[in-house]
């Protein structure tokens, strides 16, 4: 089945549910809502009906090839949205049972994370990274909320980056293992807000000083996601570092008991 996403820093995207509501300035030109507006569909939170078996397929493929793959969830909503509470326990079970998939869960609703973790979360599932979006200084507190939650990897995505986050963000980076930066894409239109590249440079340099892997996704501007698109460069350099945990992660073999081994051959 291979990759199913145009997002360059993930092998798969998974939407257990779709839909969301704006919570901050970064939501203004949401690409997901723009798609639903184009389709003339309501963007309320609804459970998907045809995506829940996909992770098992990816797991079997990855296990058979001896690979670890990355999954971004949810790309068309928010994994921790309160309106998805009834379905999330089932989603957590799927995540737990797919150890060859490293799941990235990104949210703007940091305050909802702690009460929506599975009962056996402990110090964090080894195949789950928790992240928060921080597009402006006034939302740096999301990082402080996440820092208090145990996780294998904590990350911040500064996308769309709407202002310079330095020097203030330096006081919030403790306990974080990855930081990404991206300008607004405009949903394939000219409706994007500018990002000064100096803002990205400042974050790049701060991450270098603190030995935090830095990922530069793209500058602001009209663009279309595609795996074939050349990686964006900042001052002529591609910045696509990942947390060390991705390279060192070894799927626990004992968890494969949930699958039929005959099917995995």
Short mmCIF file of C-alpha atoms in Angstrom, two decimals:
data_model
loop_
_atom_site.label_atom_id
_atom_site.label_comp_id
_atom_site.label_asym_id
_atom_site.label_seq_id
_atom_site.Cartn_x
_atom_site.Cartn_y
_atom_site.Cartn_z
CA UNK A 1 0.00 0.00 0.00
CA UNK A 2 3.00 2.33 0.63
CA UNK A 3 2.67 5.98 1.48
CA UNK A 4 -0.77 7.57 1.23
CA UNK A 5 0.07 11.20 1.86
CA UNK A 6 1.56 14.21 0.15
CA UNK A 7 2.89 15.50 3.47
CA UNK A 8 6.63 15.22 3.03
CA UNK A 9 7.56 14.46 6.63
CA UNK A 10 5.16 11.53 7.13
CA UNK A 11 4.63 8.16 5.46
CA UNK A 12 0.90 8.11 6.12
CA UNK A 13 -1.91 10.36 7.28
CA UNK A 14 -4.75 8.88 9.31
CA UNK A 15 -8.10 10.49 10.06
CA UNK A 16 -10.18 8.54 12.52
CA UNK A 17 -12.53 11.52 12.39
CA UNK A 18 -12.67 14.78 10.48
CA UNK A 19 -13.89 18.25 11.38
CA UNK A 20 -12.89 21.01 13.75
CA UNK A 21 -13.60 24.58 14.84
CA UNK A 22 -11.23 27.57 14.96
CA UNK A 23 -9.40 28.11 18.25
CA UNK A 24 -6.75 30.69 17.32
CA UNK A 25 -5.36 32.90 14.57
CA UNK A 26 -3.54 30.00 12.93
CA UNK A 27 -6.90 28.50 11.96
CA UNK A 28 -7.92 31.38 9.70
CA UNK A 29 -6.87 29.74 6.43
CA UNK A 30 -7.18 26.10 7.50
CA UNK A 31 -6.54 23.85 4.51
CA UNK A 32 -8.89 21.17 5.83
CA UNK A 33 -11.83 23.51 6.26
CA UNK A 34 -11.11 25.04 2.86
CA UNK A 35 -11.55 21.62 1.27
CA UNK A 36 -14.89 21.12 2.99
CA UNK A 37 -16.04 24.59 2.01
CA UNK A 38 -15.18 23.75 -1.59
CA UNK A 39 -17.18 20.55 -1.31
CA UNK A 40 -20.01 22.52 0.36
CA UNK A 41 -19.86 20.24 3.38
CA UNK A 42 -20.21 21.08 7.07
CA UNK A 43 -16.90 20.87 8.96
CA UNK A 44 -18.33 19.49 12.22
CA UNK A 45 -16.56 16.53 13.84
CA UNK A 46 -17.73 13.21 12.39
CA UNK A 47 -16.31 9.70 12.56
CA UNK A 48 -14.78 8.34 9.38
CA UNK A 49 -16.16 5.05 8.10
CA UNK A 50 -13.45 3.85 5.74
CA UNK A 51 -10.13 4.60 7.44
CA UNK A 52 -10.03 2.56 10.63
CA UNK A 53 -8.59 -0.60 9.04
CA UNK A 54 -5.78 1.22 7.24
CA UNK A 55 -3.33 1.19 10.18
CA UNK A 56 -3.52 -2.60 10.41
CA UNK A 57 -2.61 -2.83 6.72
CA UNK A 58 0.30 -0.44 7.17
CA UNK A 59 1.42 -2.35 10.27
CA UNK A 60 1.51 -5.64 8.40
CA UNK A 61 3.45 -4.08 5.54
CA UNK A 62 5.95 -2.38 7.82
CA UNK A 63 6.44 -5.49 9.95
CA UNK A 64 6.94 -7.67 6.90
CA UNK A 65 9.59 -5.29 5.56
CA UNK A 66 11.22 -4.70 8.92
CA UNK A 67 10.40 -1.00 8.74
CA UNK A 68 9.16 1.73 11.04
CA UNK A 69 6.78 4.19 9.39
CA UNK A 70 5.43 7.53 10.55
CA UNK A 71 1.76 8.47 10.72
CA UNK A 72 0.30 11.96 11.13
CA UNK A 73 -3.12 12.03 12.82
CA UNK A 74 -5.41 13.80 12.40
CA UNK A 75 -4.64 15.76 9.22
CA UNK A 76 -8.25 16.87 8.75
CA UNK A 77 -9.13 17.64 12.35
CA UNK A 78 -7.78 17.48 15.90
CA UNK A 79 -7.04 14.19 17.65
CA UNK A 80 -7.92 15.68 21.05
CA UNK A 81 -11.13 17.46 20.04
CA UNK A 82 -13.78 16.91 22.73
CA UNK A 83 -16.40 15.97 20.14
CA UNK A 84 -14.37 12.84 19.34
CA UNK A 85 -14.30 11.55 22.93
CA UNK A 86 -16.57 8.60 22.19
CA UNK A 87 -14.29 7.23 19.45
CA UNK A 88 -10.86 8.01 20.89
CA UNK A 89 -10.50 4.90 23.12
CA UNK A 90 -10.87 2.69 20.04
CA UNK A 91 -8.31 4.84 18.23
CA UNK A 92 -5.86 4.51 21.11
CA UNK A 93 -6.26 0.72 20.95
CA UNK A 94 -5.37 0.73 17.25
CA UNK A 95 -2.36 2.96 17.90
CA UNK A 96 -1.16 0.62 20.64
CA UNK A 97 -1.56 -2.43 18.40
CA UNK A 98 0.50 -0.96 15.54
CA UNK A 99 4.01 -0.78 17.03
CA UNK A 100 5.74 -0.44 13.65
CA UNK A 101 3.91 2.85 13.16
CA UNK A 102 5.18 5.96 14.96
CA UNK A 103 2.17 8.22 15.45
CA UNK A 104 2.45 12.02 15.53
CA UNK A 105 -0.51 13.62 17.30
CA UNK A 106 -0.61 17.39 16.86
CA UNK A 107 -3.11 19.70 18.57
CA UNK A 108 -3.91 23.30 19.39
CA UNK A 109 -5.96 22.04 22.35
CA UNK A 110 -3.11 21.29 24.73
CA UNK A 111 -5.37 21.66 27.76
CA UNK A 112 -7.41 18.63 26.64
CA UNK A 113 -4.54 16.16 26.25
CA UNK A 114 -4.01 14.94 29.81
CA UNK A 115 -7.60 13.85 30.43
CA UNK A 116 -7.77 12.04 27.08
CA UNK A 117 -4.72 9.80 27.35
CA UNK A 118 -5.29 6.03 27.71
CA UNK A 119 -5.25 4.54 31.21
CA UNK A 120 -2.06 2.60 30.50
CA UNK A 121 -0.20 5.63 29.09
CA UNK A 122 2.36 5.58 31.90
CA UNK A 123 5.45 7.47 30.77
CA UNK A 124 4.07 7.48 27.22
CA UNK A 125 3.59 4.98 24.41
CA UNK A 126 6.94 4.49 22.69
CA UNK A 127 5.32 4.87 19.26
CA UNK A 128 3.50 8.14 19.99
CA UNK A 129 4.82 11.69 19.72
CA UNK A 130 2.76 14.49 21.21
CA UNK A 131 2.91 17.95 19.66
CA UNK A 132 1.34 21.39 19.90
CA UNK A 133 0.98 24.12 17.31
CA UNK A 134 2.47 27.48 18.30
CA UNK A 135 1.93 30.16 15.69
CA UNK A 136 2.22 33.26 17.91
CA UNK A 137 3.90 34.22 21.18
CA UNK A 138 0.64 34.29 23.09
CA UNK A 139 0.27 30.54 22.49
CA UNK A 140 3.66 29.52 23.90
CA UNK A 141 1.74 28.36 26.97
CA UNK A 142 0.64 25.32 24.98
CA UNK A 143 4.23 24.12 25.24
CA UNK A 144 4.19 24.54 29.01
CA UNK A 145 1.05 22.42 29.24
CA UNK A 146 2.58 19.67 27.10
CA UNK A 147 5.84 19.73 29.05
CA UNK A 148 3.95 18.49 32.12
CA UNK A 149 2.75 15.40 30.23
CA UNK A 150 5.00 12.36 29.92
CA UNK A 151 5.78 11.51 26.32
CA UNK A 152 8.48 9.73 24.34
CA UNK A 153 8.75 12.79 22.10
CA UNK A 154 7.29 16.26 22.61
CA UNK A 155 7.35 18.60 19.66
CA UNK A 156 6.16 22.03 18.58
CA UNK A 157 5.06 22.98 15.08
CA UNK A 158 5.33 26.71 14.44
CA UNK A 159 3.02 26.67 11.44
CA UNK A 160 1.73 28.91 10.12
CA UNK A 161 4.38 31.07 11.75
CA UNK A 162 2.74 34.47 12.10
CA UNK A 163 5.37 36.38 14.09
CA UNK A 164 8.86 36.11 15.53
CA UNK A 165 8.72 33.76 18.53
CA UNK A 166 12.18 34.67 19.76
CA UNK A 167 13.51 35.32 22.26
CA UNK A 168 10.49 34.31 24.35
CA UNK A 169 10.26 30.73 23.07
CA UNK A 170 13.69 29.95 24.54
CA UNK A 171 12.10 29.78 27.99
CA UNK A 172 9.58 27.15 26.81
CA UNK A 173 11.81 24.67 24.95
CA UNK A 174 12.93 22.58 27.91
CA UNK A 175 11.66 19.03 27.53
CA UNK A 176 11.02 19.36 23.79
CA UNK A 177 12.68 17.06 21.27
CA UNK A 178 11.71 18.55 17.90
CA UNK A 179 10.65 21.86 16.40
CA UNK A 180 9.21 22.52 12.95
CA UNK A 181 8.57 25.76 11.10
CA UNK A 182 6.35 26.54 8.16
CA UNK A 183 4.76 29.50 6.48
CA UNK A 184 1.12 29.64 5.49
CA UNK A 185 0.33 27.95 2.18
CA UNK A 186 -2.88 29.74 1.28
CA UNK A 187 -4.83 26.56 0.48
CA UNK A 188 -3.71 26.71 -3.12
CA UNK A 189 -4.90 30.32 -3.41
CA UNK A 190 -3.36 33.71 -2.76
CA UNK A 191 -4.90 33.82 0.73
CA UNK A 192 -1.76 33.43 2.79
CA UNK A 193 -0.16 35.64 5.39
CA UNK A 194 3.54 36.48 5.00
CA UNK A 195 6.32 34.95 7.07
CA UNK A 196 9.58 36.82 7.45
CA UNK A 197 12.37 34.30 6.87
CA UNK A 198 14.29 35.93 9.71
CA UNK A 199 11.69 34.50 12.09
CA UNK A 200 12.59 31.02 10.82
CA UNK A 201 16.30 31.76 10.99
CA UNK A 202 15.97 32.80 14.63
CA UNK A 203 14.28 29.51 15.49
CA UNK A 204 16.85 27.56 13.47
CA UNK A 205 19.71 29.19 15.36
CA UNK A 206 18.02 28.72 18.72
CA UNK A 207 17.47 25.03 18.03
CA UNK A 208 21.11 24.66 16.99
CA UNK A 209 22.21 26.27 20.25
CA UNK A 210 20.01 23.93 22.27
CA UNK A 211 20.71 20.81 20.16
CA UNK A 212 17.04 20.43 19.22
CA UNK A 213 16.35 18.89 15.77
CA UNK A 214 14.92 21.54 13.44
CA UNK A 215 12.61 21.02 10.47
CA UNK A 216 11.89 23.74 7.93
CA UNK A 217 8.77 22.78 6.01
CA UNK A 218 8.22 25.73 3.67
CA UNK A 219 8.15 29.53 3.41
CA UNK A 220 4.84 31.35 3.13
CA UNK A 221 3.30 31.32 -0.31
CA UNK A 222 1.04 29.52 -2.68
CA UNK A 223 2.09 25.92 -3.03
CA UNK A 224 0.69 22.42 -3.41
CA UNK A 225 1.68 19.50 -1.23
CA UNK A 226 3.43 16.76 -3.16
CA UNK A 227 5.97 14.06 -2.40
CA UNK A 228 7.59 15.05 -5.71
CA UNK A 229 8.03 18.65 -4.64
CA UNK A 230 11.68 19.50 -3.81
CA UNK A 231 12.26 20.03 -0.12
CA UNK A 232 12.13 23.65 0.91
CA UNK A 233 15.40 25.37 1.72
CA UNK A 234 16.24 28.09 4.20
CA UNK A 235 19.18 30.14 2.99
CA UNK A 236 19.96 27.41 0.49
CA UNK A 237 20.00 24.61 3.06
CA UNK A 238 17.48 21.82 3.61
CA UNK A 239 16.63 21.43 7.29
CA UNK A 240 14.88 18.10 7.79
CA UNK A 241 16.20 16.78 11.09
CA UNK A 242 14.12 14.40 13.23
CA UNK A 243 14.28 13.43 16.90
CA UNK A 244 16.82 10.75 17.74
CA UNK A 245 13.94 8.63 19.04
CA UNK A 246 12.86 7.87 15.47
CA UNK A 247 16.18 6.24 14.61
CA UNK A 248 16.60 4.37 17.90
CA UNK A 249 13.01 3.14 18.20
CA UNK A 250 12.68 -0.65 18.14
CA UNK A 251 9.12 -2.01 17.93
CA UNK A 252 8.42 -4.36 20.87
CA UNK A 253 8.01 -7.80 19.33
CA UNK A 254 5.60 -9.10 21.99
CA UNK A 255 2.87 -6.72 20.82
CA UNK A 256 2.50 -8.62 17.55
CA UNK A 257 0.33 -11.22 19.26
CA UNK A 258 -2.68 -9.14 18.22
CA UNK A 259 -2.13 -10.21 14.60
CA UNK A 260 -2.49 -13.50 12.79
CA UNK A 261 1.08 -14.48 11.99
CA UNK A 262 -0.05 -16.47 8.98
CA UNK A 263 -1.43 -13.25 7.51
CA UNK A 264 1.88 -11.49 8.04
CA UNK A 265 3.80 -13.89 5.79
#
